[in-house]
Tab-separated table of C-alpha atoms and ligand atoms in Angstrom:
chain	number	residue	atom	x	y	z
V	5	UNK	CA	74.203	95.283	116.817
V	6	UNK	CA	74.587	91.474	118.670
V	7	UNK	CA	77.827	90.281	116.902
V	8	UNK	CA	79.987	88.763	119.564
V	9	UNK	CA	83.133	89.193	117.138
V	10	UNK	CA	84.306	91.839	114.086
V	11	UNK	CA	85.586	89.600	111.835
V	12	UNK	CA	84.479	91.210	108.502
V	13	UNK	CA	82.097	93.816	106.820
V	14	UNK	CA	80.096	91.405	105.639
V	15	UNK	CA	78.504	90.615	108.919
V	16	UNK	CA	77.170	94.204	108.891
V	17	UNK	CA	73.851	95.636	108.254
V	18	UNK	CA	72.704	98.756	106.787
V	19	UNK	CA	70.648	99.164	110.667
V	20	UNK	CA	74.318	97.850	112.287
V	21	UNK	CA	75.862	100.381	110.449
V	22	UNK	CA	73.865	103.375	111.068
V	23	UNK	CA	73.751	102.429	114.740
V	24	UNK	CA	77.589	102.707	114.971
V	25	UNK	CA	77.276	105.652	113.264
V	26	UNK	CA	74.717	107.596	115.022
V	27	UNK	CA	76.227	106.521	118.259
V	28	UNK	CA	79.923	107.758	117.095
V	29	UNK	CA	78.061	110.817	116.563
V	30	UNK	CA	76.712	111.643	120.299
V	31	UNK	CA	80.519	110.387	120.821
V	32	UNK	CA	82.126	113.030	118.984
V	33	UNK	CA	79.715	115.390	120.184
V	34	UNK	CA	81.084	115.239	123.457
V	35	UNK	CA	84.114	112.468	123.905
V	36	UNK	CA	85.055	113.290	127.244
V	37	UNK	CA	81.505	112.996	128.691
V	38	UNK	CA	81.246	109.287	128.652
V	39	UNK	CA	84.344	107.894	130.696
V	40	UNK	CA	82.517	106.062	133.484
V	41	UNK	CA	80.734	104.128	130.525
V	42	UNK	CA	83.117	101.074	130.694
V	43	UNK	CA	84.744	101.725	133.557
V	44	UNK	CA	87.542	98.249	134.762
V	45	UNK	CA	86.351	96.924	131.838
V	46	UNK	CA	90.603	95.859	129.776
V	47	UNK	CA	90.755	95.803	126.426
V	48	UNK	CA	93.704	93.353	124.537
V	49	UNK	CA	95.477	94.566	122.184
V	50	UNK	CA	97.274	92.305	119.605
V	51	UNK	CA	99.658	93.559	116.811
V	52	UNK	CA	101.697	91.175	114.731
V	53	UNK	CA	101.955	93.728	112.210
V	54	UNK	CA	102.379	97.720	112.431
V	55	UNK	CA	99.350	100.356	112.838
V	56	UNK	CA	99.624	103.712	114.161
V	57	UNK	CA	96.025	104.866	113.561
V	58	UNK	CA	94.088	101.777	114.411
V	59	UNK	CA	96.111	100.756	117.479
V	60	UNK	CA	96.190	104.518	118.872
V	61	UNK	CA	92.276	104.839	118.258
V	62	UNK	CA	91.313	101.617	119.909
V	63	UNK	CA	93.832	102.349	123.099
V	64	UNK	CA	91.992	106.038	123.421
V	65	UNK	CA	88.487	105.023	122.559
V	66	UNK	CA	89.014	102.131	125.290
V	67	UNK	CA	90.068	105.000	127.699
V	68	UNK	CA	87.531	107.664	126.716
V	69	UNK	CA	84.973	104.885	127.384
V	70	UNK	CA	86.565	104.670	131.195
V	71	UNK	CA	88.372	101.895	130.683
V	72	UNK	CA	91.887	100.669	129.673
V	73	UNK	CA	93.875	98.647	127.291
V	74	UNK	CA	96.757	96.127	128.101
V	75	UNK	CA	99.122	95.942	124.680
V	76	UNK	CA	101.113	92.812	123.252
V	77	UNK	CA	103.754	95.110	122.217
V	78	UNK	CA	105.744	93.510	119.228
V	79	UNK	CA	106.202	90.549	117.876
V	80	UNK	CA	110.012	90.975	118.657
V	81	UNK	CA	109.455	91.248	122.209
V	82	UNK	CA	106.893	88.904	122.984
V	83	UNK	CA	106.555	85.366	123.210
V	84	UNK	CA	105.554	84.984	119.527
V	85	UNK	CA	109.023	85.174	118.458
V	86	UNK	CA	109.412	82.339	120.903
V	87	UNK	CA	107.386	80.201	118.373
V	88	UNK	CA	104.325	80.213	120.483
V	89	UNK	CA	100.909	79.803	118.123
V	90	UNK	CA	97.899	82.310	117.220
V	91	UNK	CA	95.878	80.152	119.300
V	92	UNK	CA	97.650	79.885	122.416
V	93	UNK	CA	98.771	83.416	122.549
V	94	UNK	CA	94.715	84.555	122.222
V	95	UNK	CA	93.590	81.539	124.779
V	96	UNK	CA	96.260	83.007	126.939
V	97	UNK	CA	95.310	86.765	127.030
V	98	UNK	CA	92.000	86.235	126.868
V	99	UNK	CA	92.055	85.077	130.527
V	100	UNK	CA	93.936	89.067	131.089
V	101	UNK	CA	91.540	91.204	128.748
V	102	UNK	CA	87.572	91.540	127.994
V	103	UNK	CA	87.749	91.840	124.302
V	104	UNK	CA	90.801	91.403	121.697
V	105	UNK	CA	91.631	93.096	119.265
V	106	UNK	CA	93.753	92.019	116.617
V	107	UNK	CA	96.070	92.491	113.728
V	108	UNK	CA	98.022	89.844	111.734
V	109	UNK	CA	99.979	89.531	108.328
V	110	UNK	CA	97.315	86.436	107.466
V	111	UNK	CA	94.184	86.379	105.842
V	112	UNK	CA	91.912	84.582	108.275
V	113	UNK	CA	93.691	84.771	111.302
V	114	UNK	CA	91.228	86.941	113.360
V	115	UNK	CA	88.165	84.065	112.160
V	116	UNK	CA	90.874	81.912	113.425
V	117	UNK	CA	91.739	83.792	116.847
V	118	UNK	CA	87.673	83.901	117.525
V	119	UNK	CA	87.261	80.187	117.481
V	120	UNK	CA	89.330	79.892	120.200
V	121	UNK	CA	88.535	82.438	122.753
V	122	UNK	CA	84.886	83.412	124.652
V	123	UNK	CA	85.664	86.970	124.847
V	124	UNK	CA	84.865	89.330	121.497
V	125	UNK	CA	86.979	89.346	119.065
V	126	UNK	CA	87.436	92.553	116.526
V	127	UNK	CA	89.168	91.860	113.165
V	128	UNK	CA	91.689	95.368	113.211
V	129	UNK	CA	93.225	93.919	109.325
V	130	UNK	CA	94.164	90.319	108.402
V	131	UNK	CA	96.780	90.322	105.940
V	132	UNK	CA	95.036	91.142	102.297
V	133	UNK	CA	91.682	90.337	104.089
V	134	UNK	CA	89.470	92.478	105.770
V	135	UNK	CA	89.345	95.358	108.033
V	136	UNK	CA	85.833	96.068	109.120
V	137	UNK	CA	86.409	98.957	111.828
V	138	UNK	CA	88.411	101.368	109.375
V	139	UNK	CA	85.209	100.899	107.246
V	140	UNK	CA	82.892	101.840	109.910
V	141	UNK	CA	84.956	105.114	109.880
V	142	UNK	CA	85.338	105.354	106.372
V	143	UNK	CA	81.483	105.390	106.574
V	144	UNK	CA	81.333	107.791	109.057
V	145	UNK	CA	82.865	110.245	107.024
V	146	UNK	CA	81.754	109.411	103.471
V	147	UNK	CA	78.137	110.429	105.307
V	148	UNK	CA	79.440	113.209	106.861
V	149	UNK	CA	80.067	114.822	103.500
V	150	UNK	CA	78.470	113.434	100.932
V	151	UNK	CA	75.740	111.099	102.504
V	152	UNK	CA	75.938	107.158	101.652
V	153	UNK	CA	73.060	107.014	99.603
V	154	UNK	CA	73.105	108.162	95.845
V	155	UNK	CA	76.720	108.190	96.086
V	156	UNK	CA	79.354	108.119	93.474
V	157	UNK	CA	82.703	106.756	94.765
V	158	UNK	CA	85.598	106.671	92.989
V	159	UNK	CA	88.043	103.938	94.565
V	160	UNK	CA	91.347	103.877	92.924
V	161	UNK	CA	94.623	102.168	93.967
V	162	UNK	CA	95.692	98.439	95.012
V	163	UNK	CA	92.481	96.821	95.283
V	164	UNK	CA	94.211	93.166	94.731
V	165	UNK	CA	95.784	93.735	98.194
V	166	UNK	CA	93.904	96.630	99.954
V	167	UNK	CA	92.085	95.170	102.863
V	168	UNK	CA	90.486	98.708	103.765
V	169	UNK	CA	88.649	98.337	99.883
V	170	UNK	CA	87.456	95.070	100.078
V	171	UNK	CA	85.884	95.872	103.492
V	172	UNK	CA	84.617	99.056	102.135
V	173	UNK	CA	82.852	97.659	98.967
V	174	UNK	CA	80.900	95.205	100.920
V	175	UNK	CA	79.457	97.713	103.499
V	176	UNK	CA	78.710	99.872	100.273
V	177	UNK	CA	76.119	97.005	99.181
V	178	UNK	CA	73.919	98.401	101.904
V	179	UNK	CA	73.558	101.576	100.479
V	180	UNK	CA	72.712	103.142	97.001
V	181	UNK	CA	76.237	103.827	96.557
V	182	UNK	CA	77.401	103.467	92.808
V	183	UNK	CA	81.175	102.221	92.772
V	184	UNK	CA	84.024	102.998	90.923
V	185	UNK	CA	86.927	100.589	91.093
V	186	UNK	CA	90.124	102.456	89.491
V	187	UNK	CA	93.762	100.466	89.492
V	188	UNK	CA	96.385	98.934	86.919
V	189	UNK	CA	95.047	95.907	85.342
V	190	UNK	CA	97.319	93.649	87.871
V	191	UNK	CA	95.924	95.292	90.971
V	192	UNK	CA	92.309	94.611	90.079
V	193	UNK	CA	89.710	93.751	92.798
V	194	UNK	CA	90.511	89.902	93.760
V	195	UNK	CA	87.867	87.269	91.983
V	196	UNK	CA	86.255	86.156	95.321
V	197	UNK	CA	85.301	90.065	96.052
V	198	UNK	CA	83.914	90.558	92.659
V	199	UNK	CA	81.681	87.538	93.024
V	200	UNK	CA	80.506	88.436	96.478
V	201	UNK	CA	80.279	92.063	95.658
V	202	UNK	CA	77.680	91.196	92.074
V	203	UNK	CA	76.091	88.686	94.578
V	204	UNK	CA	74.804	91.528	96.793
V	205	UNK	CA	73.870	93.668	94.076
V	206	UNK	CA	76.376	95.581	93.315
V	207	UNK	CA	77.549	96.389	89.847
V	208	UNK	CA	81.571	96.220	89.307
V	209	UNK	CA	82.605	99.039	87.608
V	210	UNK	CA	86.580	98.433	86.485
V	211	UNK	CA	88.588	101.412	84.876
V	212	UNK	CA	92.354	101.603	84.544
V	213	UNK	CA	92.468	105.937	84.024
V	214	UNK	CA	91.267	108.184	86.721
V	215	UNK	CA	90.101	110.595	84.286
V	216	UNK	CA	87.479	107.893	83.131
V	217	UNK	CA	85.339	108.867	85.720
V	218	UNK	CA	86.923	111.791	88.044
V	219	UNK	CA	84.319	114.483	86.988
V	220	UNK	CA	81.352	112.273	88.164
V	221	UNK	CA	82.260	111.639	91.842
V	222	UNK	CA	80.981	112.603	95.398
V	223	UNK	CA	84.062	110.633	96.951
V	224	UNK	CA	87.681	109.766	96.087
V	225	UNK	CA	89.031	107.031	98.194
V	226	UNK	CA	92.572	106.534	97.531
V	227	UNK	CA	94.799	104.109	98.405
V	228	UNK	CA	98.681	103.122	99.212
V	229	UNK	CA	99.908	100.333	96.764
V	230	UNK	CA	100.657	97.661	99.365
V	231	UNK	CA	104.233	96.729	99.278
V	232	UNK	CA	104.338	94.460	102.059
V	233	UNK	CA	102.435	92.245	100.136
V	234	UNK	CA	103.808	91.752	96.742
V	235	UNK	CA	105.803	88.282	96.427
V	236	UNK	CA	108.127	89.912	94.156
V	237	UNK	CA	109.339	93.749	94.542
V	238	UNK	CA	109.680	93.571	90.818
V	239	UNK	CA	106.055	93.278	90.246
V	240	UNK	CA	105.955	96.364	92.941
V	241	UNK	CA	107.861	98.684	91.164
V	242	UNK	CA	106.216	97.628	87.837
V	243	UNK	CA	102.686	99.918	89.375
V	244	UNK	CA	104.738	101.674	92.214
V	245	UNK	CA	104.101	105.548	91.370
V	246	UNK	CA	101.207	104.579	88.435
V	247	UNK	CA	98.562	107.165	90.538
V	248	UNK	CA	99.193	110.561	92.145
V	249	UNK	CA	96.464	112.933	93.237
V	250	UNK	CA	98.117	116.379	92.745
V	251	UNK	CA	96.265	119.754	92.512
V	252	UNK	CA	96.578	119.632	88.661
V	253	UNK	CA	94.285	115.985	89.022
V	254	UNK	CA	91.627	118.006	90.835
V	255	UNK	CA	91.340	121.088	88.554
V	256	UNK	CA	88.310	118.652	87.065
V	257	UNK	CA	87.177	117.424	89.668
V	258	UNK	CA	83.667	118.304	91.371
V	259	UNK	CA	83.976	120.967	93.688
V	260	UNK	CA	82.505	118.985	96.161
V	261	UNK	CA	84.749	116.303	95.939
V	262	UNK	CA	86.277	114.780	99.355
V	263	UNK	CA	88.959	112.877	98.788
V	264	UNK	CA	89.494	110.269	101.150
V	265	UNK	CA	92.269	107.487	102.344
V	266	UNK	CA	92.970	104.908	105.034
V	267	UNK	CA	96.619	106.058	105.806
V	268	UNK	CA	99.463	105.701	105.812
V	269	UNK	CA	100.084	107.490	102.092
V	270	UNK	CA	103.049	107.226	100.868
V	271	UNK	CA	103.250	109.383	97.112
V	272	UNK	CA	100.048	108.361	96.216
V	273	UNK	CA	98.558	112.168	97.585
V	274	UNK	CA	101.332	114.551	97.201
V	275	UNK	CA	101.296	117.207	100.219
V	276	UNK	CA	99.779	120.402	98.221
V	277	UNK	CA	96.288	118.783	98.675
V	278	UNK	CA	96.490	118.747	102.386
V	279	UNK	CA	95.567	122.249	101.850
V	280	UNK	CA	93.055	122.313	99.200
V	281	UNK	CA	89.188	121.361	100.773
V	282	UNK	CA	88.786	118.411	99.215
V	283	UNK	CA	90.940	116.803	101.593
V	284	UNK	CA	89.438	114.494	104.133
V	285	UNK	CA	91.879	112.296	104.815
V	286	UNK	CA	92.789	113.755	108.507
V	287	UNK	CA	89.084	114.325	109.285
V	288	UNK	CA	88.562	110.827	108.609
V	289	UNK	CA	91.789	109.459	110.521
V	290	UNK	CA	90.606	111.676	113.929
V	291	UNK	CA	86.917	109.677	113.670
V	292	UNK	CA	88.569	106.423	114.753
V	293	UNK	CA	88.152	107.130	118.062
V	294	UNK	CA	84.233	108.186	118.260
V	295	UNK	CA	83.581	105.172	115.856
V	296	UNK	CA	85.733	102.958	117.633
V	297	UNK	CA	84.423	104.063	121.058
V	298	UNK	CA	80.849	103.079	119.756
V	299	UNK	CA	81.615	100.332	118.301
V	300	UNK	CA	82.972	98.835	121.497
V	301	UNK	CA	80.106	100.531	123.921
V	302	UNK	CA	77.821	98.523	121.311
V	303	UNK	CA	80.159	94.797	121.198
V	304	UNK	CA	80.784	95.203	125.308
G	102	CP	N1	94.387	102.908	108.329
G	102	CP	C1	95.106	102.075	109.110
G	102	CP	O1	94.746	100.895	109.312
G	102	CP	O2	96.233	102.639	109.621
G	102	CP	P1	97.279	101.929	110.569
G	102	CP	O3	97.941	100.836	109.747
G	102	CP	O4	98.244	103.000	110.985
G	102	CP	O5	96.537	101.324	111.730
């Protein structure tokens, strides 16, 4: 892999992909065998929006790997709420940090950050955009358990405004991975990822009912509706509730199935699944920090 920055998963090849992969393997093999790997080496970390999963596995990958993370903190207590720009606040900390990480509420704004700075840049969500490093573990575990090749996936929630989907569906063009795109008719994948998705090869499959399609899939990757980014909360509690994966959904479901989501849920997967063994979602939350660690052994 030779990016210099992890902007989105459309930079990424099937051999980038299973290179991360085979390499978060050895990781998770072992994670506390590698910590002179990157030893002094800082890592920035830059949150303008909240994360507990991505921040947490970046800081502890960084640290498994030897070396360390310095942390923005929040907006409120930094010197963005002082007005000071995107740009200036990466030019700055690059001069503190070896590689920067970063979230934002605006699509873009990590391309933006990385045109700016020398140091790597890694793309950890941009508003309704992209985020390329909860696909790599997405990956991880979708091959884990059902392989990434002659794969059905199911993917079902707010695809207008999931970032973790749109990533998700590109890095799926690599692979013989048929995809199922379930959500209300207003939450539908956005025009710009259809397009890019048919131009890799991909066929768009759109259904509005779960049940369309449940009994034929290897994967189930669910997703929160994104309230954060609806312009109007009336529009958000027009679809707010419209899916819930109970144990009642599954009883026709493959026995194999693993379902699957980014996190945070909120009712979208009610708690009596944590129990059941289709559910993956925890499994896949814990790889961020063997994917994450490889990811940066490969970028630094
Ligand atoms: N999946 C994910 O991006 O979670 P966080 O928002 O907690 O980082």
């Amino acid at each position: 892999m030779r990016h210099e920055h992890l902007i989105s998963a459309k930079q990424l090849s099937r051999g980038d992909i299973e290179a991360v992969l085979d390499r978060a393997a050895e990781f998770a093999a072992d994670p506390g065998a590698h910590s002179d790997s990157h030893a002094e080496t800082l890592l920035g970390l830059l949150f303008f929006e909240p994360s507990t999963r991505t921040k947490m596995s970046f800081d502890a990958a960084m640290k498994r790997l030897g070396g360390d993370t310095i942390d923005m903190g929040s907006v409120d207590s930094s010197s963005v709420k002082k007005g000071e720009s995107l740009a200036d606040t990466v030019r700055v900390i690059e001069g503190y940090a070896d590689a920067l990480v970063l979230r934002h509420p605006s699509e873009g704004a990590a391309k933006l950050a990385s045109e700016f700075v020398d140091v790597p840049v890694v793309n950890a969500g941009d508003g309704a955009g992209h985020h390329p490093t909860q696909t790599l573990l997405d990956l991880y575990t979708i091959r884990e358990h059902a392989g990434l090749d002659d794969l059905t996936i199911g993917i079902m929630g707010d695809l207008k405004y999931g970032r973790t989907v749109h990533s998700l569906a590109h890095a799926l063009t690599n692979f013989d991975a048929d995809q199922r795109f379930v959500s209300p008719e207003s939450l539908r994948l956005p025009q710009g990822v259809r397009y890019d998705l048919r131009n890799a090869g991909a066929e768009v499959h759109e259904h509005t009912a779960l049940e369309e399609v449940l009994d034929e899939l290897d994967v189930l990757y669910v997703t929160r509706i994104q309230r954060e980014r609806f312009p109007d909360e009336n529009e958000y509690r027009s679809v707010a509730g419209e899916y819930r994966i109970d144990a009642a959904t599954l009883e026709s479901a493959n026995p194999e199935l693993s379902v699957m989501h980014p996190l945070p849920r909120v009712d979208e997967i009610t708690p009596e699944v944590d129990a059941m063994e289709h559910a993956t979602y925890f499994e896949q939350a814990h790889s961020g920090v063997p994917v994450r660690m490889a990811l940066l052994d490969y970028m630094l």
